[in-house]
Amino acid sequence: MTRTEFDNLVVTSGRKLYGQACRILGDREEAEDAVQEVFVRLWKMKMRLDEYESVEALAMTMVKNYCIDQLRKLRFIDQGGETAFSGLHDSAPSPQELIERQEASDIMIRIIGELPEQYREVIRMRDMEELSFEEIAEITGQNINNLRVSLSRARKSVRDEFRKQTK
């Protein structure tokens, strides 16, 4: 991808990416940071962007995943300090909520453990170890697109099975 093509991508996709980040994060400054980070990551992988059918779709997915990662980090890192999202963490969970969370966690662990090895490994590396797709591709020797498909199918399988077991 050339610089001009990349600039066109920024101009044509920037608003959509920002809108999605705002909806997920609920904070304009955090959304701007998310979009900027995704564009930096895209620029770093500019030589491989021709492999993708739709770079805009890739960018939207990257923004969504980045925003979700930011929310996850805040959930685990925020220990009462003021953040843009401190309103999300106003009250401590009740004992009942803690029990429900533990039960749900146990169910998720069991479901993930029952997945085919390929799916289990992709979920472990991406969601638990927080490795990038590029890092996972290097480790497994798989194509990034195949990894994305595997992760999507694995997550769908886990989600469907979780819904069945928690009805």
PDB file of N, CA, C and O in Angstrom, residues 31-110:
ATOM      1  N   ALA A  31     -11.527   7.247  22.215  1.00  0.00           N
ATOM      2  CA  ALA A  31     -11.856   6.806  20.858  1.00  0.00           C
ATOM      3  C   ALA A  31     -10.837   7.336  19.859  1.00  0.00           C
ATOM      4  O   ALA A  31     -10.398   6.611  18.960  1.00  0.00           O
ATOM      5  N   GLU A  32     -10.447   8.602  20.005  1.00  0.00           N
ATOM      6  CA  GLU A  32      -9.415   9.166  19.129  1.00  0.00           C
ATOM      7  C   GLU A  32      -8.112   8.392  19.261  1.00  0.00           C
ATOM      8  O   GLU A  32      -7.454   8.082  18.258  1.00  0.00           O
ATOM      9  N   ASP A  33      -7.735   8.082  20.491  1.00  0.00           N
ATOM     10  CA  ASP A  33      -6.512   7.306  20.721  1.00  0.00           C
ATOM     11  C   ASP A  33      -6.605   5.925  20.076  1.00  0.00           C
ATOM     12  O   ASP A  33      -5.635   5.435  19.494  1.00  0.00           O
ATOM     13  N   ALA A  34      -7.773   5.310  20.183  1.00  0.00           N
ATOM     14  CA  ALA A  34      -7.962   3.970  19.609  1.00  0.00           C
ATOM     15  C   ALA A  34      -7.799   4.004  18.096  1.00  0.00           C
ATOM     16  O   ALA A  34      -7.094   3.165  17.514  1.00  0.00           O
ATOM     17  N   VAL A  35      -8.432   4.972  17.455  1.00  0.00           N
ATOM     18  CA  VAL A  35      -8.345   5.074  15.998  1.00  0.00           C
ATOM     19  C   VAL A  35      -6.908   5.364  15.573  1.00  0.00           C
ATOM     20  O   VAL A  35      -6.390   4.762  14.625  1.00  0.00           O
ATOM     21  N   GLN A  36      -6.258   6.253  16.282  1.00  0.00           N
ATOM     22  CA  GLN A  36      -4.868   6.573  15.957  1.00  0.00           C
ATOM     23  C   GLN A  36      -3.989   5.325  16.096  1.00  0.00           C
ATOM     24  O   GLN A  36      -3.159   5.039  15.235  1.00  0.00           O
ATOM     25  N   GLU A  37      -4.188   4.561  17.155  1.00  0.00           N
ATOM     26  CA  GLU A  37      -3.397   3.346  17.369  1.00  0.00           C
ATOM     27  C   GLU A  37      -3.623   2.343  16.242  1.00  0.00           C
ATOM     28  O   GLU A  37      -2.684   1.717  15.759  1.00  0.00           O
ATOM     29  N   VAL A  38      -4.862   2.207  15.810  1.00  0.00           N
ATOM     30  CA  VAL A  38      -5.164   1.268  14.726  1.00  0.00           C
ATOM     31  C   VAL A  38      -4.508   1.736  13.429  1.00  0.00           C
ATOM     32  O   VAL A  38      -3.931   0.923  12.690  1.00  0.00           O
ATOM     33  N   PHE A  39      -4.551   3.022  13.141  1.00  0.00           N
ATOM     34  CA  PHE A  39      -3.899   3.505  11.929  1.00  0.00           C
ATOM     35  C   PHE A  39      -2.380   3.298  11.989  1.00  0.00           C
ATOM     36  O   PHE A  39      -1.753   2.963  10.984  1.00  0.00           O
ATOM     37  N   VAL A  40      -1.795   3.451  13.160  1.00  0.00           N
ATOM     38  CA  VAL A  40      -0.356   3.185  13.310  1.00  0.00           C
ATOM     39  C   VAL A  40      -0.075   1.711  13.022  1.00  0.00           C
ATOM     40  O   VAL A  40       0.867   1.376  12.296  1.00  0.00           O
ATOM     41  N   ARG A  41      -0.900   0.844  13.571  1.00  0.00           N
ATOM     42  CA  ARG A  41      -0.715  -0.600  13.340  1.00  0.00           C
ATOM     43  C   ARG A  41      -0.897  -0.948  11.870  1.00  0.00           C
ATOM     44  O   ARG A  41      -0.163  -1.767  11.317  1.00  0.00           O
ATOM     45  N   LEU A  42      -1.901  -0.340  11.234  1.00  0.00           N
ATOM     46  CA  LEU A  42      -2.113  -0.583   9.808  1.00  0.00           C
ATOM     47  C   LEU A  42      -0.917  -0.111   8.991  1.00  0.00           C
ATOM     48  O   LEU A  42      -0.499  -0.776   8.042  1.00  0.00           O
ATOM     49  N   TRP A  43      -0.380   1.047   9.333  1.00  0.00           N
ATOM     50  CA  TRP A  43       0.771   1.572   8.597  1.00  0.00           C
ATOM     51  C   TRP A  43       1.965   0.633   8.739  1.00  0.00           C
ATOM     52  O   TRP A  43       2.701   0.383   7.789  1.00  0.00           O
ATOM     53  N   LYS A  44       2.144   0.076   9.933  1.00  0.00           N
ATOM     54  CA  LYS A  44       3.262  -0.848  10.151  1.00  0.00           C
ATOM     55  C   LYS A  44       3.120  -2.116   9.313  1.00  0.00           C
ATOM     56  O   LYS A  44       4.119  -2.735   8.960  1.00  0.00           O
ATOM     57  N   MET A  45       1.885  -2.484   9.015  1.00  0.00           N
ATOM     58  CA  MET A  45       1.685  -3.698   8.219  1.00  0.00           C
ATOM     59  C   MET A  45       1.297  -3.372   6.778  1.00  0.00           C
ATOM     60  O   MET A  45       0.727  -4.200   6.069  1.00  0.00           O
ATOM     61  N   LYS A  46       1.669  -2.180   6.312  1.00  0.00           N
ATOM     62  CA  LYS A  46       1.251  -1.695   4.989  1.00  0.00           C
ATOM     63  C   LYS A  46       1.665  -2.609   3.845  1.00  0.00           C
ATOM     64  O   LYS A  46       0.978  -2.722   2.845  1.00  0.00           O
ATOM     65  N   MET A  47       2.768  -3.313   4.005  1.00  0.00           N
ATOM     66  CA  MET A  47       3.246  -4.184   2.933  1.00  0.00           C
ATOM     67  C   MET A  47       2.359  -5.423   2.783  1.00  0.00           C
ATOM     68  O   MET A  47       2.336  -6.045   1.725  1.00  0.00           O
ATOM     69  N   ARG A  48       1.608  -5.760   3.811  1.00  0.00           N
ATOM     70  CA  ARG A  48       0.755  -6.953   3.773  1.00  0.00           C
ATOM     71  C   ARG A  48      -0.719  -6.621   3.574  1.00  0.00           C
ATOM     72  O   ARG A  48      -1.554  -7.520   3.501  1.00  0.00           O
ATOM     73  N   LEU A  49      -1.073  -5.351   3.496  1.00  0.00           N
ATOM     74  CA  LEU A  49      -2.483  -4.978   3.401  1.00  0.00           C
ATOM     75  C   LEU A  49      -3.117  -5.406   2.086  1.00  0.00           C
ATOM     76  O   LEU A  49      -4.337  -5.573   2.010  1.00  0.00           O
ATOM     77  N   ASP A  50      -2.313  -5.609   1.058  1.00  0.00           N
ATOM     78  CA  ASP A  50      -2.859  -6.052  -0.225  1.00  0.00           C
ATOM     79  C   ASP A  50      -3.424  -7.473  -0.133  1.00  0.00           C
ATOM     80  O   ASP A  50      -4.196  -7.886  -0.996  1.00  0.00           O
ATOM     81  N   GLU A  51      -3.044  -8.219   0.899  1.00  0.00           N
ATOM     82  CA  GLU A  51      -3.557  -9.581   1.100  1.00  0.00           C
ATOM     83  C   GLU A  51      -5.023  -9.574   1.521  1.00  0.00           C
ATOM     84  O   GLU A  51      -5.696 -10.592   1.404  1.00  0.00           O
ATOM     85  N   TYR A  52      -5.512  -8.452   2.016  1.00  0.00           N
ATOM     86  CA  TYR A  52      -6.870  -8.378   2.543  1.00  0.00           C
ATOM     87  C   TYR A  52      -7.832  -7.897   1.475  1.00  0.00           C
ATOM     88  O   TYR A  52      -7.519  -6.985   0.709  1.00  0.00           O
ATOM     89  N   GLU A  53      -9.010  -8.521   1.474  1.00  0.00           N
ATOM     90  CA  GLU A  53     -10.032  -8.148   0.507  1.00  0.00           C
ATOM     91  C   GLU A  53     -10.533  -6.730   0.772  1.00  0.00           C
ATOM     92  O   GLU A  53     -10.740  -5.957  -0.150  1.00  0.00           O
ATOM     93  N   SER A  54     -10.733  -6.394   2.049  1.00  0.00           N
ATOM     94  CA  SER A  54     -11.222  -5.070   2.413  1.00  0.00           C
ATOM     95  C   SER A  54     -10.399  -4.545   3.593  1.00  0.00           C
ATOM     96  O   SER A  54     -10.556  -5.021   4.726  1.00  0.00           O
ATOM     97  N   VAL A  55      -9.568  -3.568   3.315  1.00  0.00           N
ATOM     98  CA  VAL A  55      -8.736  -2.988   4.368  1.00  0.00           C
ATOM     99  C   VAL A  55      -9.618  -2.219   5.352  1.00  0.00           C
ATOM    100  O   VAL A  55      -9.352  -2.208   6.547  1.00  0.00           O
ATOM    101  N   GLU A  56     -10.704  -1.648   4.861  1.00  0.00           N
ATOM    102  CA  GLU A  56     -11.612  -0.934   5.757  1.00  0.00           C
ATOM    103  C   GLU A  56     -12.263  -1.899   6.753  1.00  0.00           C
ATOM    104  O   GLU A  56     -12.387  -1.591   7.935  1.00  0.00           O
ATOM    105  N   ALA A  57     -12.659  -3.070   6.285  1.00  0.00           N
ATOM    106  CA  ALA A  57     -13.241  -4.071   7.187  1.00  0.00           C
ATOM    107  C   ALA A  57     -12.203  -4.518   8.212  1.00  0.00           C
ATOM    108  O   ALA A  57     -12.522  -4.701   9.392  1.00  0.00           O
ATOM    109  N   LEU A  58     -10.973  -4.689   7.767  1.00  0.00           N
ATOM    110  CA  LEU A  58      -9.884  -5.040   8.686  1.00  0.00           C
ATOM    111  C   LEU A  58      -9.726  -3.952   9.741  1.00  0.00           C
ATOM    112  O   LEU A  58      -9.610  -4.234  10.936  1.00  0.00           O
ATOM    113  N   ALA A  59      -9.746  -2.699   9.309  1.00  0.00           N
ATOM    114  CA  ALA A  59      -9.595  -1.574  10.238  1.00  0.00           C
ATOM    115  C   ALA A  59     -10.740  -1.543  11.249  1.00  0.00           C
ATOM    116  O   ALA A  59     -10.514  -1.311  12.440  1.00  0.00           O
ATOM    117  N   MET A  60     -11.967  -1.795  10.789  1.00  0.00           N
ATOM    118  CA  MET A  60     -13.116  -1.805  11.706  1.00  0.00           C
ATOM    119  C   MET A  60     -12.953  -2.911  12.754  1.00  0.00           C
ATOM    120  O   MET A  60     -13.198  -2.686  13.933  1.00  0.00           O
ATOM    121  N   THR A  61     -12.511  -4.072  12.313  1.00  0.00           N
ATOM    122  CA  THR A  61     -12.295  -5.183  13.238  1.00  0.00           C
ATOM    123  C   THR A  61     -11.191  -4.849  14.225  1.00  0.00           C
ATOM    124  O   THR A  61     -11.299  -5.126  15.422  1.00  0.00           O
ATOM    125  N   MET A  62     -10.128  -4.230  13.729  1.00  0.00           N
ATOM    126  CA  MET A  62      -9.018  -3.866  14.601  1.00  0.00           C
ATOM    127  C   MET A  62      -9.456  -2.843  15.649  1.00  0.00           C
ATOM    128  O   MET A  62      -9.068  -2.934  16.814  1.00  0.00           O
ATOM    129  N   VAL A  63     -10.264  -1.865  15.245  1.00  0.00           N
ATOM    130  CA  VAL A  63     -10.761  -0.857  16.194  1.00  0.00           C
ATOM    131  C   VAL A  63     -11.619  -1.530  17.257  1.00  0.00           C
ATOM    132  O   VAL A  63     -11.455  -1.280  18.452  1.00  0.00           O
ATOM    133  N   LYS A  64     -12.528  -2.395  16.817  1.00  0.00           N
ATOM    134  CA  LYS A  64     -13.401  -3.091  17.769  1.00  0.00           C
ATOM    135  C   LYS A  64     -12.562  -3.888  18.767  1.00  0.00           C
ATOM    136  O   LYS A  64     -12.761  -3.782  19.981  1.00  0.00           O
ATOM    137  N   ASN A  65     -11.623  -4.671  18.261  1.00  0.00           N
ATOM    138  CA  ASN A  65     -10.792  -5.494  19.142  1.00  0.00           C
ATOM    139  C   ASN A  65      -9.933  -4.640  20.067  1.00  0.00           C
ATOM    140  O   ASN A  65      -9.773  -4.953  21.248  1.00  0.00           O
ATOM    141  N   TYR A  66      -9.381  -3.559  19.544  1.00  0.00           N
ATOM    142  CA  TYR A  66      -8.559  -2.670  20.370  1.00  0.00           C
ATOM    143  C   TYR A  66      -9.400  -2.070  21.503  1.00  0.00           C
ATOM    144  O   TYR A  66      -8.968  -2.035  22.654  1.00  0.00           O
ATOM    145  N   CYS A  67     -10.594  -1.613  21.176  1.00  0.00           N
ATOM    146  CA  CYS A  67     -11.470  -1.001  22.193  1.00  0.00           C
ATOM    147  C   CYS A  67     -11.860  -2.020  23.261  1.00  0.00           C
ATOM    148  O   CYS A  67     -11.849  -1.710  24.454  1.00  0.00           O
ATOM    149  N   ILE A  68     -12.187  -3.213  22.824  1.00  0.00           N
ATOM    150  CA  ILE A  68     -12.548  -4.258  23.790  1.00  0.00           C
ATOM    151  C   ILE A  68     -11.355  -4.572  24.686  1.00  0.00           C
ATOM    152  O   ILE A  68     -11.501  -4.729  25.898  1.00  0.00           O
ATOM    153  N   ASP A  69     -10.163  -4.635  24.089  1.00  0.00           N
ATOM    154  CA  ASP A  69      -8.952  -4.862  24.889  1.00  0.00           C
ATOM    155  C   ASP A  69      -8.753  -3.756  25.916  1.00  0.00           C
ATOM    156  O   ASP A  69      -8.369  -4.019  27.055  1.00  0.00           O
ATOM    157  N   GLN A  70      -9.013  -2.511  25.519  1.00  0.00           N
ATOM    158  CA  GLN A  70      -8.855  -1.391  26.447  1.00  0.00           C
ATOM    159  C   GLN A  70      -9.832  -1.518  27.614  1.00  0.00           C
ATOM    160  O   GLN A  70      -9.467  -1.280  28.762  1.00  0.00           O
ATOM    161  N   LEU A  71     -11.067  -1.896  27.322  1.00  0.00           N
ATOM    162  CA  LEU A  71     -12.052  -2.069  28.387  1.00  0.00           C
ATOM    163  C   LEU A  71     -11.655  -3.208  29.322  1.00  0.00           C
ATOM    164  O   LEU A  71     -11.806  -3.107  30.534  1.00  0.00           O
ATOM    165  N   ARG A  72     -11.129  -4.291  28.744  1.00  0.00           N
ATOM    166  CA  ARG A  72     -10.680  -5.421  29.577  1.00  0.00           C
ATOM    167  C   ARG A  72      -9.535  -4.996  30.484  1.00  0.00           C
ATOM    168  O   ARG A  72      -9.500  -5.352  31.659  1.00  0.00           O
ATOM    169  N   LYS A  73      -8.592  -4.257  29.934  1.00  0.00           N
ATOM    170  CA  LYS A  73      -7.457  -3.813  30.743  1.00  0.00           C
ATOM    171  C   LYS A  73      -7.918  -2.921  31.884  1.00  0.00           C
ATOM    172  O   LYS A  73      -7.441  -3.047  33.007  1.00  0.00           O
ATOM    173  N   LEU A  74      -8.866  -2.036  31.596  1.00  0.00           N
ATOM    174  CA  LEU A  74      -9.377  -1.163  32.651  1.00  0.00           C
ATOM    175  C   LEU A  74     -10.063  -1.962  33.743  1.00  0.00           C
ATOM    176  O   LEU A  74      -9.936  -1.657  34.919  1.00  0.00           O
ATOM    177  N   ARG A  75     -10.783  -2.986  33.347  1.00  0.00           N
ATOM    178  CA  ARG A  75     -11.491  -3.804  34.326  1.00  0.00           C
ATOM    179  C   ARG A  75     -10.510  -4.465  35.291  1.00  0.00           C
ATOM    180  O   ARG A  75     -10.777  -4.570  36.475  1.00  0.00           O
ATOM    181  N   PHE A  76      -9.362  -4.891  34.783  1.00  0.00           N
ATOM    182  CA  PHE A  76      -8.405  -5.583  35.638  1.00  0.00           C
ATOM    183  C   PHE A  76      -7.391  -4.644  36.289  1.00  0.00           C
ATOM    184  O   PHE A  76      -6.924  -4.904  37.383  1.00  0.00           O
ATOM    185  N   ILE A  77      -7.061  -3.561  35.626  1.00  0.00           N
ATOM    186  CA  ILE A  77      -6.018  -2.670  36.131  1.00  0.00           C
ATOM    187  C   ILE A  77      -6.565  -1.613  37.088  1.00  0.00           C
ATOM    188  O   ILE A  77      -5.938  -1.265  38.073  1.00  0.00           O
ATOM    189  N   ASP A  78      -7.755  -1.103  36.792  1.00  0.00           N
ATOM    190  CA  ASP A  78      -8.311  -0.011  37.593  1.00  0.00           C
ATOM    191  C   ASP A  78      -8.533  -0.467  39.029  1.00  0.00           C
ATOM    192  O   ASP A  78      -9.326  -1.337  39.302  1.00  0.00           O
ATOM    193  N   GLN A  79      -7.804   0.144  39.926  1.00  0.00           N
ATOM    194  CA  GLN A  79      -7.926  -0.208  41.348  1.00  0.00           C
ATOM    195  C   GLN A  79      -8.356   1.017  42.141  1.00  0.00           C
ATOM    196  O   GLN A  79      -7.744   1.386  43.122  1.00  0.00           O
ATOM    197  N   GLY A  80      -9.418   1.653  41.669  1.00  0.00           N
ATOM    198  CA  GLY A  80      -9.956   2.804  42.369  1.00  0.00           C
ATOM    199  C   GLY A  80      -9.415   4.131  41.883  1.00  0.00           C
ATOM    200  O   GLY A  80      -9.874   5.167  42.309  1.00  0.00           O
ATOM    201  N   GLY A  81      -8.440   4.134  40.983  1.00  0.00           N
ATOM    202  CA  GLY A  81      -7.898   5.376  40.453  1.00  0.00           C
ATOM    203  C   GLY A  81      -8.875   6.018  39.493  1.00  0.00           C
ATOM    204  O   GLY A  81      -9.746   5.372  38.947  1.00  0.00           O
ATOM    205  N   GLU A  82      -8.742   7.302  39.305  1.00  0.00           N
ATOM    206  CA  GLU A  82      -9.627   8.006  38.391  1.00  0.00           C
ATOM    207  C   GLU A  82      -9.202   7.712  36.960  1.00  0.00           C
ATOM    208  O   GLU A  82      -8.053   7.864  36.592  1.00  0.00           O
ATOM    209  N   THR A  83     -10.152   7.260  36.153  1.00  0.00           N
ATOM    210  CA  THR A  83      -9.926   7.059  34.731  1.00  0.00           C
ATOM    211  C   THR A  83     -11.128   7.616  33.998  1.00  0.00           C
ATOM    212  O   THR A  83     -12.121   8.002  34.613  1.00  0.00           O
ATOM    213  N   ALA A  84     -11.045   7.626  32.702  1.00  0.00           N
ATOM    214  CA  ALA A  84     -12.176   8.081  31.910  1.00  0.00           C
ATOM    215  C   ALA A  84     -13.379   7.168  32.103  1.00  0.00           C
ATOM    216  O   ALA A  84     -14.506   7.547  31.831  1.00  0.00           O
ATOM    217  N   PHE A  85     -13.149   5.954  32.584  1.00  0.00           N
ATOM    218  CA  PHE A  85     -14.210   4.983  32.722  1.00  0.00           C
ATOM    219  C   PHE A  85     -14.533   4.687  34.178  1.00  0.00           C
ATOM    220  O   PHE A  85     -15.172   3.688  34.469  1.00  0.00           O
ATOM    221  N   SER A  86     -14.114   5.530  35.105  1.00  0.00           N
ATOM    222  CA  SER A  86     -14.316   5.205  36.517  1.00  0.00           C
ATOM    223  C   SER A  86     -15.795   5.095  36.872  1.00  0.00           C
ATOM    224  O   SER A  86     -16.146   4.411  37.811  1.00  0.00           O
ATOM    225  N   GLY A  87     -16.663   5.715  36.100  1.00  0.00           N
ATOM    226  CA  GLY A  87     -18.093   5.597  36.349  1.00  0.00           C
ATOM    227  C   GLY A  87     -18.613   4.193  36.118  1.00  0.00           C
ATOM    228  O   GLY A  87     -19.662   3.821  36.610  1.00  0.00           O
ATOM    229  N   LEU A  88     -17.875   3.388  35.355  1.00  0.00           N
ATOM    230  CA  LEU A  88     -18.296   2.025  35.084  1.00  0.00           C
ATOM    231  C   LEU A  88     -18.047   1.100  36.266  1.00  0.00           C
ATOM    232  O   LEU A  88     -18.549  -0.008  36.309  1.00  0.00           O
ATOM    233  N   HIS A  89     -17.250   1.537  37.231  1.00  0.00           N
ATOM    234  CA  HIS A  89     -16.816   0.684  38.329  1.00  0.00           C
ATOM    235  C   HIS A  89     -17.242   1.266  39.673  1.00  0.00           C
ATOM    236  O   HIS A  89     -16.480   1.285  40.611  1.00  0.00           O
ATOM    237  N   ASP A  90     -18.494   1.731  39.771  1.00  0.00           N
ATOM    238  CA  ASP A  90     -18.916   2.425  40.971  1.00  0.00           C
ATOM    239  C   ASP A  90     -19.115   1.519  42.177  1.00  0.00           C
ATOM    240  O   ASP A  90     -18.839   1.895  43.289  1.00  0.00           O
ATOM    241  N   SER A  91     -19.640   0.335  41.991  1.00  0.00           N
ATOM    242  CA  SER A  91     -19.954  -0.477  43.152  1.00  0.00           C
ATOM    243  C   SER A  91     -19.277  -1.832  43.076  1.00  0.00           C
ATOM    244  O   SER A  91     -19.055  -2.383  42.006  1.00  0.00           O
ATOM    245  N   ALA A  92     -18.975  -2.361  44.234  1.00  0.00           N
ATOM    246  CA  ALA A  92     -18.361  -3.687  44.319  1.00  0.00           C
ATOM    247  C   ALA A  92     -19.446  -4.733  44.079  1.00  0.00           C
ATOM    248  O   ALA A  92     -20.601  -4.530  44.434  1.00  0.00           O
ATOM    249  N   PRO A  93     -19.081  -5.862  43.482  1.00  0.00           N
ATOM    250  CA  PRO A  93     -20.087  -6.904  43.236  1.00  0.00           C
ATOM    251  C   PRO A  93     -20.562  -7.536  44.540  1.00  0.00           C
ATOM    252  O   PRO A  93     -19.807  -7.658  45.501  1.00  0.00           O
ATOM    253  N   SER A  94     -21.818  -7.937  44.531  1.00  0.00           N
ATOM    254  CA  SER A  94     -22.389  -8.602  45.700  1.00  0.00           C
ATOM    255  C   SER A  94     -21.863 -10.031  45.770  1.00  0.00           C
ATOM    256  O   SER A  94     -21.357 -10.563  44.778  1.00  0.00           O
ATOM    257  N   PRO A  95     -21.996 -10.688  46.914  1.00  0.00           N
ATOM    258  CA  PRO A  95     -21.580 -12.093  47.008  1.00  0.00           C
ATOM    259  C   PRO A  95     -22.279 -12.977  45.968  1.00  0.00           C
ATOM    260  O   PRO A  95     -21.671 -13.870  45.398  1.00  0.00           O
ATOM    261  N   GLN A  96     -23.555 -12.711  45.716  1.00  0.00           N
ATOM    262  CA  GLN A  96     -24.296 -13.470  44.704  1.00  0.00           C
ATOM    263  C   GLN A  96     -23.671 -13.275  43.322  1.00  0.00           C
ATOM    264  O   GLN A  96     -23.504 -14.236  42.575  1.00  0.00           O
ATOM    265  N   GLU A  97     -23.329 -12.030  42.987  1.00  0.00           N
ATOM    266  CA  GLU A  97     -22.692 -11.751  41.696  1.00  0.00           C
ATOM    267  C   GLU A  97     -21.341 -12.445  41.589  1.00  0.00           C
ATOM    268  O   GLU A  97     -20.987 -12.959  40.528  1.00  0.00           O
ATOM    269  N   LEU A  98     -20.601 -12.468  42.677  1.00  0.00           N
ATOM    270  CA  LEU A  98     -19.305 -13.148  42.670  1.00  0.00           C
ATOM    271  C   LEU A  98     -19.469 -14.650  42.411  1.00  0.00           C
ATOM    272  O   LEU A  98     -18.697 -15.237  41.637  1.00  0.00           O
ATOM    273  N   ILE A  99     -20.458 -15.252  43.028  1.00  0.00           N
ATOM    274  CA  ILE A  99     -20.720 -16.680  42.829  1.00  0.00           C
ATOM    275  C   ILE A  99     -21.128 -16.933  41.380  1.00  0.00           C
ATOM    276  O   ILE A  99     -20.643 -17.863  40.737  1.00  0.00           O
ATOM    277  N   GLU A 100     -22.020 -16.085  40.848  1.00  0.00           N
ATOM    278  CA  GLU A 100     -22.463 -16.239  39.466  1.00  0.00           C
ATOM    279  C   GLU A 100     -21.293 -16.091  38.493  1.00  0.00           C
ATOM    280  O   GLU A 100     -21.190 -16.838  37.521  1.00  0.00           O
ATOM    281  N   ARG A 101     -20.429 -15.131  38.751  1.00  0.00           N
ATOM    282  CA  ARG A 101     -19.262 -14.933  37.891  1.00  0.00           C
ATOM    283  C   ARG A 101     -18.342 -16.145  37.929  1.00  0.00           C
ATOM    284  O   ARG A 101     -17.822 -16.574  36.908  1.00  0.00           O
ATOM    285  N   GLN A 102     -18.138 -16.692  39.121  1.00  0.00           N
ATOM    286  CA  GLN A 102     -17.272 -17.862  39.255  1.00  0.00           C
ATOM    287  C   GLN A 102     -17.865 -19.064  38.521  1.00  0.00           C
ATOM    288  O   GLN A 102     -17.149 -19.788  37.839  1.00  0.00           O
ATOM    289  N   GLU A 103     -19.177 -19.250  38.654  1.00  0.00           N
ATOM    290  CA  GLU A 103     -19.842 -20.350  37.954  1.00  0.00           C
ATOM    291  C   GLU A 103     -19.728 -20.175  36.443  1.00  0.00           C
ATOM    292  O   GLU A 103     -19.442 -21.132  35.718  1.00  0.00           O
ATOM    293  N   ALA A 104     -19.944 -18.961  35.975  1.00  0.00           N
ATOM    294  CA  ALA A 104     -19.821 -18.686  34.537  1.00  0.00           C
ATOM    295  C   ALA A 104     -18.395 -18.924  34.066  1.00  0.00           C
ATOM    296  O   ALA A 104     -18.170 -19.500  32.992  1.00  0.00           O
ATOM    297  N   SER A 105     -17.442 -18.511  34.871  1.00  0.00           N
ATOM    298  CA  SER A 105     -16.032 -18.721  34.532  1.00  0.00           C
ATOM    299  C   SER A 105     -15.701 -20.206  34.448  1.00  0.00           C
ATOM    300  O   SER A 105     -15.014 -20.653  33.519  1.00  0.00           O
ATOM    301  N   ASP A 106     -16.199 -20.966  35.389  1.00  0.00           N
ATOM    302  CA  ASP A 106     -15.967 -22.419  35.378  1.00  0.00           C
ATOM    303  C   ASP A 106     -16.564 -23.062  34.131  1.00  0.00           C
ATOM    304  O   ASP A 106     -15.937 -23.927  33.508  1.00  0.00           O
ATOM    305  N   ILE A 107     -17.764 -22.623  33.761  1.00  0.00           N
ATOM    306  CA  ILE A 107     -18.412 -23.153  32.556  1.00  0.00           C
ATOM    307  C   ILE A 107     -17.579 -22.803  31.324  1.00  0.00           C
ATOM    308  O   ILE A 107     -17.335 -23.652  30.457  1.00  0.00           O
ATOM    309  N   MET A 108     -17.116 -21.548  31.233  1.00  0.00           N
ATOM    310  CA  MET A 108     -16.312 -21.114  30.089  1.00  0.00           C
ATOM    311  C   MET A 108     -15.019 -21.920  29.986  1.00  0.00           C
ATOM    312  O   MET A 108     -14.635 -22.354  28.894  1.00  0.00           O
ATOM    313  N   ILE A 109     -14.366 -22.137  31.096  1.00  0.00           N
ATOM    314  CA  ILE A 109     -13.116 -22.900  31.095  1.00  0.00           C
ATOM    315  C   ILE A 109     -13.368 -24.322  30.596  1.00  0.00           C
ATOM    316  O   ILE A 109     -12.597 -24.845  29.780  1.00  0.00           O
ATOM    317  N   ARG A 110     -14.453 -24.919  31.056  1.00  0.00           N
ATOM    318  CA  ARG A 110     -14.771 -26.278  30.620  1.00  0.00           C
ATOM    319  C   ARG A 110     -15.095 -26.309  29.126  1.00  0.00           C
ATOM    320  O   ARG A 110     -14.611 -27.173  28.389  1.00  0.00           O
TER     321      ARG A 110
END
